[in-house]
PDB file of C-alpha atoms and ligand atoms in Angstrom:
ATOM      1  CA  MET A  13      82.137 105.323 108.480  1.00  0.00           C
ATOM      2  CA  LYS A  14      83.675 108.572 107.218  1.00  0.00           C
ATOM      3  CA  VAL A  15      86.829 109.208 105.165  1.00  0.00           C
ATOM      4  CA  VAL A  16      88.359 112.616 105.966  1.00  0.00           C
ATOM      5  CA  LYS A  17      91.398 114.318 104.496  1.00  0.00           C
ATOM      6  CA  THR A  18      92.134 117.158 106.905  1.00  0.00           C
ATOM      7  CA  ILE A  19      93.636 117.355 110.379  1.00  0.00           C
ATOM      8  CA  ALA A  20      90.877 119.783 111.403  1.00  0.00           C
ATOM      9  CA  GLU A  21      88.156 117.222 110.590  1.00  0.00           C
ATOM     10  CA  VAL A  22      89.874 114.497 112.643  1.00  0.00           C
ATOM     11  CA  ARG A  23      90.334 116.846 115.592  1.00  0.00           C
ATOM     12  CA  GLU A  24      86.702 117.968 115.493  1.00  0.00           C
ATOM     13  CA  GLN A  25      85.414 114.377 115.418  1.00  0.00           C
ATOM     14  CA  VAL A  26      87.725 113.103 118.161  1.00  0.00           C
ATOM     15  CA  LYS A  27      86.896 116.096 120.342  1.00  0.00           C
ATOM     16  CA  ALA A  28      83.180 115.292 120.036  1.00  0.00           C
ATOM     17  CA  TRP A  29      83.791 111.634 120.926  1.00  0.00           C
ATOM     18  CA  LYS A  30      85.931 112.557 123.924  1.00  0.00           C
ATOM     19  CA  ALA A  31      83.265 115.000 125.129  1.00  0.00           C
ATOM     20  CA  GLU A  32      80.942 111.973 125.300  1.00  0.00           C
ATOM     21  CA  GLY A  33      83.571 110.096 127.331  1.00  0.00           C
ATOM     22  CA  LEU A  34      84.295 107.598 124.556  1.00  0.00           C
ATOM     23  CA  ARG A  35      87.594 105.672 124.308  1.00  0.00           C
ATOM     24  CA  VAL A  36      89.432 106.158 121.017  1.00  0.00           C
ATOM     25  CA  GLY A  37      91.774 103.658 119.324  1.00  0.00           C
ATOM     26  CA  LEU A  38      94.176 104.453 116.474  1.00  0.00           C
ATOM     27  CA  VAL A  39      95.499 102.075 113.806  1.00  0.00           C
ATOM     28  CA  PRO A  40      98.269 103.728 111.761  1.00  0.00           C
ATOM     29  CA  THR A  41      98.714 102.250 108.257  1.00  0.00           C
ATOM     30  CA  MET A  42     100.109 103.070 104.833  1.00  0.00           C
ATOM     31  CA  GLY A  43      96.966 101.729 103.179  1.00  0.00           C
ATOM     32  CA  PHE A  44      96.516  98.951 100.595  1.00  0.00           C
ATOM     33  CA  LEU A  45      94.972  97.086 103.463  1.00  0.00           C
ATOM     34  CA  HIS A  46      94.774  93.329 103.947  1.00  0.00           C
ATOM     35  CA  GLU A  47      93.740  90.928 106.725  1.00  0.00           C
ATOM     36  CA  GLY A  48      96.860  91.831 108.713  1.00  0.00           C
ATOM     37  CA  HIS A  49      95.695  95.443 109.007  1.00  0.00           C
ATOM     38  CA  GLN A  50      92.127  94.265 109.589  1.00  0.00           C
ATOM     39  CA  SER A  51      93.246  92.193 112.582  1.00  0.00           C
ATOM     40  CA  LEU A  52      94.600  95.384 114.181  1.00  0.00           C
ATOM     41  CA  ILE A  53      91.340  97.222 113.494  1.00  0.00           C
ATOM     42  CA  ILE A  54      89.278  94.352 114.924  1.00  0.00           C
ATOM     43  CA  LYS A  55      91.400  94.363 118.095  1.00  0.00           C
ATOM     44  CA  ALA A  56      91.013  98.153 118.352  1.00  0.00           C
ATOM     45  CA  VAL A  57      87.235  97.847 117.908  1.00  0.00           C
ATOM     46  CA  GLU A  58      87.117  95.264 120.717  1.00  0.00           C
ATOM     47  CA  GLU A  59      88.985  97.549 123.111  1.00  0.00           C
ATOM     48  CA  ASN A  60      87.605 101.017 122.236  1.00  0.00           C
ATOM     49  CA  ASP A  61      84.335 102.848 121.599  1.00  0.00           C
ATOM     50  CA  ARG A  62      85.600 104.483 118.386  1.00  0.00           C
ATOM     51  CA  VAL A  63      88.427 103.554 116.013  1.00  0.00           C
ATOM     52  CA  VAL A  64      90.404 105.806 113.678  1.00  0.00           C
ATOM     53  CA  VAL A  65      92.488 104.242 110.878  1.00  0.00           C
ATOM     54  CA  SER A  66      95.129 106.463 109.316  1.00  0.00           C
ATOM     55  CA  ASP A  67      95.781 105.621 105.665  1.00  0.00           C
ATOM     56  CA  PHE A  68      98.833 107.565 104.529  1.00  0.00           C
ATOM     57  CA  VAL A  69     101.858 106.575 102.449  1.00  0.00           C
ATOM     58  CA  ASN A  70     104.343 108.592 104.489  1.00  0.00           C
ATOM     59  CA  PRO A  71     107.052 109.998 102.194  1.00  0.00           C
ATOM     60  CA  THR A  72     109.553 110.708 105.004  1.00  0.00           C
ATOM     61  CA  GLN A  73     110.015 107.025 105.833  1.00  0.00           C
ATOM     62  CA  PHE A  74     111.135 106.099 102.305  1.00  0.00           C
ATOM     63  CA  GLY A  75     114.786 106.406 101.237  1.00  0.00           C
ATOM     64  CA  PRO A  76     115.643 108.166  97.950  1.00  0.00           C
ATOM     65  CA  LYS A  77     115.965 104.854  96.064  1.00  0.00           C
ATOM     66  CA  GLU A  78     112.933 103.172  97.652  1.00  0.00           C
ATOM     67  CA  ASP A  79     109.439 102.458  96.349  1.00  0.00           C
ATOM     68  CA  LEU A  80     107.504 105.612  97.389  1.00  0.00           C
ATOM     69  CA  ALA A  81     106.156 106.272  93.874  1.00  0.00           C
ATOM     70  CA  SER A  82     105.215 102.653  93.162  1.00  0.00           C
ATOM     71  CA  TYR A  83     103.849 101.811  96.640  1.00  0.00           C
ATOM     72  CA  PRO A  84     100.348 100.366  96.005  1.00  0.00           C
ATOM     73  CA  ARG A  85      97.349 102.582  96.829  1.00  0.00           C
ATOM     74  CA  ASP A  86      93.590 101.864  96.730  1.00  0.00           C
ATOM     75  CA  ILE A  87      91.524 103.996  99.101  1.00  0.00           C
ATOM     76  CA  GLU A  88      88.177 102.583  97.942  1.00  0.00           C
ATOM     77  CA  HIS A  89      89.232  99.027  98.729  1.00  0.00           C
ATOM     78  CA  ASP A  90      90.729 100.245 102.027  1.00  0.00           C
ATOM     79  CA  ALA A  91      87.468 101.957 102.994  1.00  0.00           C
ATOM     80  CA  LYS A  92      85.584  98.694 102.369  1.00  0.00           C
ATOM     81  CA  LEU A  93      87.977  96.679 104.548  1.00  0.00           C
ATOM     82  CA  CYS A  94      87.882  99.287 107.333  1.00  0.00           C
ATOM     83  CA  GLU A  95      84.094  99.341 107.312  1.00  0.00           C
ATOM     84  CA  GLU A  96      83.987  95.533 107.379  1.00  0.00           C
ATOM     85  CA  ALA A  97      86.334  95.481 110.393  1.00  0.00           C
ATOM     86  CA  GLY A  98      84.243  98.080 112.235  1.00  0.00           C
ATOM     87  CA  ALA A  99      86.352 101.276 112.011  1.00  0.00           C
ATOM     88  CA  ASP A 100      84.598 104.626 112.481  1.00  0.00           C
ATOM     89  CA  LEU A 101      86.866 107.071 110.687  1.00  0.00           C
ATOM     90  CA  ILE A 102      89.626 106.927 108.071  1.00  0.00           C
ATOM     91  CA  PHE A 103      92.158 109.740 108.051  1.00  0.00           C
ATOM     92  CA  HIS A 104      93.517 109.866 104.496  1.00  0.00           C
ATOM     93  CA  PRO A 105      95.525 113.073 104.132  1.00  0.00           C
ATOM     94  CA  GLU A 106      97.512 114.311 101.129  1.00  0.00           C
ATOM     95  CA  PRO A 107     101.254 114.718 101.873  1.00  0.00           C
ATOM     96  CA  GLU A 108     100.811 118.541 101.857  1.00  0.00           C
ATOM     97  CA  GLU A 109      98.308 118.269 104.707  1.00  0.00           C
ATOM     98  CA  MET A 110     100.920 116.505 106.846  1.00  0.00           C
ATOM     99  CA  TYR A 111     104.048 118.318 105.672  1.00  0.00           C
ATOM    100  CA  ALA A 112     104.098 122.079 105.083  1.00  0.00           C
ATOM    101  CA  GLN A 113     106.541 123.166 102.391  1.00  0.00           C
ATOM    102  CA  ASP A 114     108.953 124.472 105.027  1.00  0.00           C
ATOM    103  CA  TYR A 115     108.448 121.455 107.359  1.00  0.00           C
ATOM    104  CA  CYS A 116     111.647 120.811 109.327  1.00  0.00           C
ATOM    105  CA  THR A 117     110.898 119.038 112.650  1.00  0.00           C
ATOM    106  CA  PHE A 118     111.714 115.356 113.079  1.00  0.00           C
ATOM    107  CA  VAL A 119     111.726 112.820 115.903  1.00  0.00           C
ATOM    108  CA  ASP A 120     114.991 110.937 115.768  1.00  0.00           C
ATOM    109  CA  MET A 121     116.174 107.997 117.842  1.00  0.00           C
ATOM    110  CA  ASP A 122     119.603 106.496 118.515  1.00  0.00           C
ATOM    111  CA  GLY A 123     120.309 102.940 119.558  1.00  0.00           C
ATOM    112  CA  LEU A 124     117.518 100.672 118.518  1.00  0.00           C
ATOM    113  CA  THR A 125     117.001 102.255 115.084  1.00  0.00           C
ATOM    114  CA  LYS A 126     120.570 101.521 113.985  1.00  0.00           C
ATOM    115  CA  GLY A 127     120.504  97.718 113.624  1.00  0.00           C
ATOM    116  CA  LEU A 128     118.312  95.346 111.572  1.00  0.00           C
ATOM    117  CA  CYS A 129     116.295  97.388 109.031  1.00  0.00           C
ATOM    118  CA  GLY A 130     118.085 100.592 110.118  1.00  0.00           C
ATOM    119  CA  LYS A 131     121.277  99.372 108.446  1.00  0.00           C
ATOM    120  CA  THR A 132     119.841  99.296 104.931  1.00  0.00           C
ATOM    121  CA  ARG A 133     117.214 101.979 105.649  1.00  0.00           C
ATOM    122  CA  PRO A 134     119.133 104.605 107.661  1.00  0.00           C
ATOM    123  CA  THR A 135     116.428 107.327 107.527  1.00  0.00           C
ATOM    124  CA  HIS A 136     113.409 105.015 107.780  1.00  0.00           C
ATOM    125  CA  PHE A 137     112.738 105.131 111.536  1.00  0.00           C
ATOM    126  CA  ARG A 138     113.190 108.907 111.705  1.00  0.00           C
ATOM    127  CA  GLY A 139     110.302 109.111 109.231  1.00  0.00           C
ATOM    128  CA  VAL A 140     108.262 106.512 111.124  1.00  0.00           C
ATOM    129  CA  CYS A 141     108.762 108.195 114.531  1.00  0.00           C
ATOM    130  CA  SER A 142     107.966 111.622 113.107  1.00  0.00           C
ATOM    131  CA  VAL A 143     104.742 110.591 111.371  1.00  0.00           C
ATOM    132  CA  VAL A 144     103.539 108.445 114.281  1.00  0.00           C
ATOM    133  CA  ALA A 145     104.237 111.299 116.732  1.00  0.00           C
ATOM    134  CA  LYS A 146     102.228 113.608 114.466  1.00  0.00           C
ATOM    135  CA  LEU A 147      99.363 111.082 114.250  1.00  0.00           C
ATOM    136  CA  PHE A 148      99.402 110.705 118.045  1.00  0.00           C
ATOM    137  CA  ASN A 149      99.109 114.503 118.379  1.00  0.00           C
ATOM    138  CA  ILE A 150      96.365 114.747 115.755  1.00  0.00           C
ATOM    139  CA  VAL A 151      94.207 111.840 116.950  1.00  0.00           C
ATOM    140  CA  THR A 152      95.168 111.804 120.671  1.00  0.00           C
ATOM    141  CA  PRO A 153      94.078 108.144 120.982  1.00  0.00           C
ATOM    142  CA  ASP A 154      93.855 106.236 124.266  1.00  0.00           C
ATOM    143  CA  SER A 155      95.456 103.203 122.596  1.00  0.00           C
ATOM    144  CA  ALA A 156      97.320 102.598 119.334  1.00  0.00           C
ATOM    145  CA  TYR A 157      97.686  99.250 117.549  1.00  0.00           C
ATOM    146  CA  PHE A 158     100.797  97.955 115.783  1.00  0.00           C
ATOM    147  CA  GLY A 159     101.680  94.622 114.158  1.00  0.00           C
ATOM    148  CA  GLN A 160     104.392  92.305 115.425  1.00  0.00           C
ATOM    149  CA  LYS A 161     105.167  91.877 111.709  1.00  0.00           C
ATOM    150  CA  ASP A 162     107.235  95.082 112.006  1.00  0.00           C
ATOM    151  CA  ALA A 163     108.900  94.060 115.271  1.00  0.00           C
ATOM    152  CA  GLN A 164     111.644  96.689 115.213  1.00  0.00           C
ATOM    153  CA  GLN A 165     109.081  99.409 114.476  1.00  0.00           C
ATOM    154  CA  LEU A 166     107.026  98.217 117.438  1.00  0.00           C
ATOM    155  CA  ALA A 167     110.072  98.390 119.761  1.00  0.00           C
ATOM    156  CA  VAL A 168     110.924 101.861 118.405  1.00  0.00           C
ATOM    157  CA  ILE A 169     107.373 103.163 118.941  1.00  0.00           C
ATOM    158  CA  ARG A 170     107.242 101.751 122.471  1.00  0.00           C
ATOM    159  CA  ARG A 171     110.540 103.493 123.249  1.00  0.00           C
ATOM    160  CA  MET A 172     109.373 106.788 121.712  1.00  0.00           C
ATOM    161  CA  VAL A 173     106.166 106.658 123.776  1.00  0.00           C
ATOM    162  CA  ARG A 174     108.199 106.051 126.922  1.00  0.00           C
ATOM    163  CA  ASP A 175     110.904 108.630 126.191  1.00  0.00           C
ATOM    164  CA  LEU A 176     108.551 111.415 125.042  1.00  0.00           C
ATOM    165  CA  ASN A 177     105.811 110.642 127.617  1.00  0.00           C
ATOM    166  CA  PHE A 178     102.933 110.082 125.225  1.00  0.00           C
ATOM    167  CA  ASP A 179      99.934 109.078 127.322  1.00  0.00           C
ATOM    168  CA  ILE A 180      99.005 106.298 124.890  1.00  0.00           C
ATOM    169  CA  ARG A 181      98.837 102.536 125.412  1.00  0.00           C
ATOM    170  CA  ILE A 182     100.661 100.611 122.684  1.00  0.00           C
ATOM    171  CA  VAL A 183      99.075  97.285 121.749  1.00  0.00           C
ATOM    172  CA  ALA A 184     101.034  94.641 119.811  1.00  0.00           C
ATOM    173  CA  CYS A 185      99.102  92.331 117.471  1.00  0.00           C
ATOM    174  CA  PRO A 186     100.299  88.944 116.124  1.00  0.00           C
ATOM    175  CA  ILE A 187     101.474  88.385 112.533  1.00  0.00           C
ATOM    176  CA  ILE A 188      98.732  87.338 110.101  1.00  0.00           C
ATOM    177  CA  ARG A 189      99.964  84.943 107.419  1.00  0.00           C
ATOM    178  CA  GLU A 190      98.893  83.500 104.072  1.00  0.00           C
ATOM    179  CA  GLU A 191      97.969  79.807 104.109  1.00  0.00           C
ATOM    180  CA  ASP A 192     101.477  78.765 103.065  1.00  0.00           C
ATOM    181  CA  GLY A 193     103.075  80.806 105.859  1.00  0.00           C
ATOM    182  CA  LEU A 194     104.099  83.991 104.030  1.00  0.00           C
ATOM    183  CA  ALA A 195     103.429  87.008 106.268  1.00  0.00           C
ATOM    184  CA  LYS A 196     100.765  89.210 104.683  1.00  0.00           C
ATOM    185  CA  SER A 197     102.206  92.462 103.364  1.00  0.00           C
ATOM    186  CA  SER A 198     101.147  95.196 100.948  1.00  0.00           C
ATOM    187  CA  ARG A 199     104.522  94.622  99.232  1.00  0.00           C
ATOM    188  CA  ASN A 200     103.634  90.973  98.399  1.00  0.00           C
ATOM    189  CA  THR A 201     101.772  92.405  95.366  1.00  0.00           C
ATOM    190  CA  TYR A 202     105.186  93.193  93.815  1.00  0.00           C
ATOM    191  CA  LEU A 203     105.985  89.465  93.569  1.00  0.00           C
ATOM    192  CA  ASN A 204     105.459  87.596  90.273  1.00  0.00           C
ATOM    193  CA  THR A 205     104.243  83.972  90.371  1.00  0.00           C
ATOM    194  CA  GLU A 206     107.703  82.483  90.618  1.00  0.00           C
ATOM    195  CA  GLU A 207     108.791  84.958  93.303  1.00  0.00           C
ATOM    196  CA  ARG A 208     105.595  84.435  95.261  1.00  0.00           C
ATOM    197  CA  ALA A 209     106.344  80.699  95.416  1.00  0.00           C
ATOM    198  CA  ALA A 210     109.946  81.421  96.459  1.00  0.00           C
ATOM    199  CA  ALA A 211     108.881  83.877  99.197  1.00  0.00           C
ATOM    200  CA  VAL A 212     107.614  81.069 101.401  1.00  0.00           C
ATOM    201  CA  VAL A 213     111.288  80.408 102.210  1.00  0.00           C
ATOM    202  CA  LEU A 214     111.169  83.213 104.830  1.00  0.00           C
ATOM    203  CA  SER A 215     108.642  81.506 107.092  1.00  0.00           C
ATOM    204  CA  ARG A 216     110.103  78.069 106.336  1.00  0.00           C
ATOM    205  CA  ALA A 217     113.554  79.217 107.454  1.00  0.00           C
ATOM    206  CA  LEU A 218     112.160  80.884 110.590  1.00  0.00           C
ATOM    207  CA  ASN A 219     110.292  77.689 111.446  1.00  0.00           C
ATOM    208  CA  LYS A 220     113.591  75.781 111.296  1.00  0.00           C
ATOM    209  CA  GLY A 221     115.088  78.303 113.718  1.00  0.00           C
ATOM    210  CA  LYS A 222     112.097  78.047 116.015  1.00  0.00           C
ATOM    211  CA  ALA A 223     112.260  74.224 116.018  1.00  0.00           C
ATOM    212  CA  LEU A 224     115.951  74.347 116.931  1.00  0.00           C
ATOM    213  CA  ILE A 225     115.205  76.693 119.849  1.00  0.00           C
ATOM    214  CA  GLU A 226     112.342  74.454 120.977  1.00  0.00           C
ATOM    215  CA  SER A 227     114.756  71.524 120.990  1.00  0.00           C
ATOM    216  CA  GLY A 228     116.824  73.422 123.593  1.00  0.00           C
ATOM    217  CA  GLU A 229     119.417  75.343 121.548  1.00  0.00           C
ATOM    218  CA  GLN A 230     120.703  78.434 123.387  1.00  0.00           C
ATOM    219  CA  SER A 231     123.288  79.743 120.946  1.00  0.00           C
ATOM    220  CA  ALA A 232     122.177  82.676 118.769  1.00  0.00           C
ATOM    221  CA  ALA A 233     124.905  81.851 116.213  1.00  0.00           C
ATOM    222  CA  LYS A 234     123.569  78.319 115.745  1.00  0.00           C
ATOM    223  CA  VAL A 235     120.006  79.587 115.299  1.00  0.00           C
ATOM    224  CA  LYS A 236     121.207  82.138 112.741  1.00  0.00           C
ATOM    225  CA  ASP A 237     123.171  79.434 110.881  1.00  0.00           C
ATOM    226  CA  VAL A 238     120.195  77.113 110.508  1.00  0.00           C
ATOM    227  CA  ILE A 239     118.001  79.968 109.222  1.00  0.00           C
ATOM    228  CA  MET A 240     120.688  81.194 106.814  1.00  0.00           C
ATOM    229  CA  GLU A 241     121.260  77.681 105.502  1.00  0.00           C
ATOM    230  CA  GLU A 242     117.551  77.306 104.655  1.00  0.00           C
ATOM    231  CA  LEU A 243     117.347  80.761 103.035  1.00  0.00           C
ATOM    232  CA  CYS A 244     120.402  80.025 100.874  1.00  0.00           C
ATOM    233  CA  LYS A 245     118.650  76.990  99.363  1.00  0.00           C
ATOM    234  CA  GLU A 246     116.283  79.367  97.509  1.00  0.00           C
ATOM    235  CA  PRO A 247     117.974  80.723  94.360  1.00  0.00           C
ATOM    236  CA  LEU A 248     115.665  83.782  94.131  1.00  0.00           C
ATOM    237  CA  ALA A 249     116.437  84.848  97.712  1.00  0.00           C
ATOM    238  CA  ARG A 250     119.181  87.333  98.643  1.00  0.00           C
ATOM    239  CA  VAL A 251     119.609  87.742 102.392  1.00  0.00           C
ATOM    240  CA  ASP A 252     119.778  91.279 103.820  1.00  0.00           C
ATOM    241  CA  TYR A 253     120.073  90.099 107.437  1.00  0.00           C
ATOM    242  CA  VAL A 254     119.401  87.257 109.849  1.00  0.00           C
ATOM    243  CA  GLU A 255     119.639  88.558 113.426  1.00  0.00           C
ATOM    244  CA  VAL A 256     118.955  87.387 116.961  1.00  0.00           C
ATOM    245  CA  VAL A 257     118.458  90.407 119.254  1.00  0.00           C
ATOM    246  CA  ASP A 258     116.927  91.473 122.542  1.00  0.00           C
ATOM    247  CA  ALA A 259     113.270  92.246 121.695  1.00  0.00           C
ATOM    248  CA  ASP A 260     113.230  95.569 123.588  1.00  0.00           C
ATOM    249  CA  SER A 261     116.676  97.052 122.981  1.00  0.00           C
ATOM    250  CA  ILE A 262     117.238  95.442 119.525  1.00  0.00           C
ATOM    251  CA  GLU A 263     120.832  94.759 120.709  1.00  0.00           C
ATOM    252  CA  PRO A 264     122.405  91.586 119.263  1.00  0.00           C
ATOM    253  CA  ILE A 265     122.730  88.776 121.786  1.00  0.00           C
ATOM    254  CA  LYS A 266     124.915  85.666 121.870  1.00  0.00           C
ATOM    255  CA  GLU A 267     122.832  83.509 124.159  1.00  0.00           C
ATOM    256  CA  LEU A 268     119.050  83.173 124.147  1.00  0.00           C
ATOM    257  CA  LYS A 269     117.953  84.890 127.351  1.00  0.00           C
ATOM    258  CA  GLY A 270     115.024  87.200 128.152  1.00  0.00           C
ATOM    259  CA  ASN A 271     112.602  88.209 125.386  1.00  0.00           C
ATOM    260  CA  VAL A 272     114.345  87.408 122.132  1.00  0.00           C
ATOM    261  CA  LEU A 273     113.513  88.618 118.624  1.00  0.00           C
ATOM    262  CA  VAL A 274     114.645  86.476 115.699  1.00  0.00           C
ATOM    263  CA  ALA A 275     114.289  88.698 112.631  1.00  0.00           C
ATOM    264  CA  ILE A 276     115.132  88.408 108.952  1.00  0.00           C
ATOM    265  CA  ALA A 277     115.014  90.598 105.850  1.00  0.00           C
ATOM    266  CA  VAL A 278     115.330  88.953 102.454  1.00  0.00           C
ATOM    267  CA  TYR A 279     115.123  90.232  98.899  1.00  0.00           C
ATOM    268  CA  ILE A 280     113.029  88.033  96.645  1.00  0.00           C
ATOM    269  CA  GLY A 281     113.921  89.458  93.254  1.00  0.00           C
ATOM    270  CA  LYS A 282     113.730  93.210  93.854  1.00  0.00           C
ATOM    271  CA  THR A 283     111.193  92.990  96.670  1.00  0.00           C
ATOM    272  CA  ARG A 284     112.511  93.258 100.213  1.00  0.00           C
ATOM    273  CA  LEU A 285     110.441  91.186 102.670  1.00  0.00           C
ATOM    274  CA  ILE A 286     110.732  90.968 106.455  1.00  0.00           C
ATOM    275  CA  ASP A 287     109.542  88.378 108.944  1.00  0.00           C
ATOM    276  CA  ASN A 288     110.293  87.382 112.544  1.00  0.00           C
ATOM    277  CA  PHE A 289     109.291  85.501 115.641  1.00  0.00           C
ATOM    278  CA  ILE A 290     109.596  86.228 119.339  1.00  0.00           C
ATOM    279  CA  VAL A 291     110.870  83.817 121.983  1.00  0.00           C
ATOM    280  CA  GLU A 292     109.312  84.852 125.278  1.00  0.00           C
ATOM    281  CA  GLU A 293     111.292  84.461 128.454  1.00  0.00           C
TER     282      GLU A 293
HETATM  283  P1  LIG B 328     101.842  99.175 106.940  1.00  0.00           P
HETATM  284  O1  LIG B 328     100.618  99.617 106.218  1.00  0.00           O
HETATM  285  O2  LIG B 328     102.613  98.120 106.227  1.00  0.00           O
HETATM  286  O3  LIG B 328     102.698 100.337 107.397  1.00  0.00           O
HETATM  287  O4  LIG B 328     101.346  98.466 108.267  1.00  0.00           O
HETATM  288  C1  LIG B 328     100.504  99.115 109.170  1.00  0.00           C
HETATM  289  C2  LIG B 328     100.401  98.292 110.439  1.00  0.00           C
HETATM  290  O5  LIG B 328      99.877  96.998 110.118  1.00  0.00           O
HETATM  291  C3  LIG B 328     101.767  98.069 111.100  1.00  0.00           C
HETATM  292  O6  LIG B 328     101.615  98.167 112.508  1.00  0.00           O
HETATM  293  C4  LIG B 328     102.109  96.670 110.676  1.00  0.00           C
HETATM  294  O7  LIG B 328     102.981  96.002 111.571  1.00  0.00           O
HETATM  295  C5  LIG B 328     100.750  96.005 110.634  1.00  0.00           C
HETATM  296  N1  LIG B 328     100.777  94.831 109.771  1.00  0.00           N
HETATM  297  C6  LIG B 328     101.180  94.777 108.475  1.00  0.00           C
HETATM  298  N2  LIG B 328     101.147  93.507 108.021  1.00  0.00           N
HETATM  299  C7  LIG B 328     100.723  92.736 109.053  1.00  0.00           C
HETATM  300  C8  LIG B 328     100.495  91.334 109.230  1.00  0.00           C
HETATM  301  N3  LIG B 328     100.696  90.458 108.246  1.00  0.00           N
HETATM  302  N4  LIG B 328     100.052  90.912 110.436  1.00  0.00           N
HETATM  303  C9  LIG B 328      99.855  91.782 111.454  1.00  0.00           C
HETATM  304  N5  LIG B 328     100.058  93.111 111.353  1.00  0.00           N
HETATM  305  C10 LIG B 328     100.493  93.586 110.175  1.00  0.00           C
END
């Protein structure tokens, strides 16, 4: 497995693979990989002949007061995990390789980027769409793999692919969790011992919501209430949002119909964590 830093090297390698008729999968990441990322790579390896993992902390998706500088990075550890999972190439560019000094082109989206995380992170999805569009153009994969963990991001990418006619299949992968239920995330490393114990409240609260739905509840407000009530029991938790939305449009809904996304964002201390589940029609 190779680690390359330039767009030219990725293009050359992918071109050679495509000349042999090989199918190429892409797994976009911000690095500091864990088993969640590995599950995407493993799925990509199953479905493709070659797999590229991008490992890039994308500055344009961070707000001015967010954790760009402190975001954890460890390319050697990442390379080991990628190799273990069966990836063929890591694309690990410097920001200057991706963004020229006079860079000024962005992919923006209305509608489904405005709610949920878009409320507290108003420029986030513009950065995500722009970097993913660039990665799609650089790697030209047949398929690209994204985690359900970032459910709004997944909906946004699907919409971008549809609206801009990228000829790329988007594959959604389930959330990988710690043993106690906490969704794996690179940001979990910010949590101290006490906060780590408190963070389990996210999955516990979602499980209460899920149980209520399974018992037949149809009202989004009631599902939100039961989740909020559980979250409020944890003194270290500060709720950013609890929302019940249509999984494709990210529009809030009142009654549980169609594919429904139940999503939450909660600060545990200073760390903002997200989690969700989907109710399929
Ligand atoms: P990130 O490095 O956090 O930008 O994540 C890169 C990709 O890995 C995204 O598609 C995420 O949704 C996915 N991912 C992150 N954490 C998990 C997890 N716990 N389970 C499944 N996928 C995940």
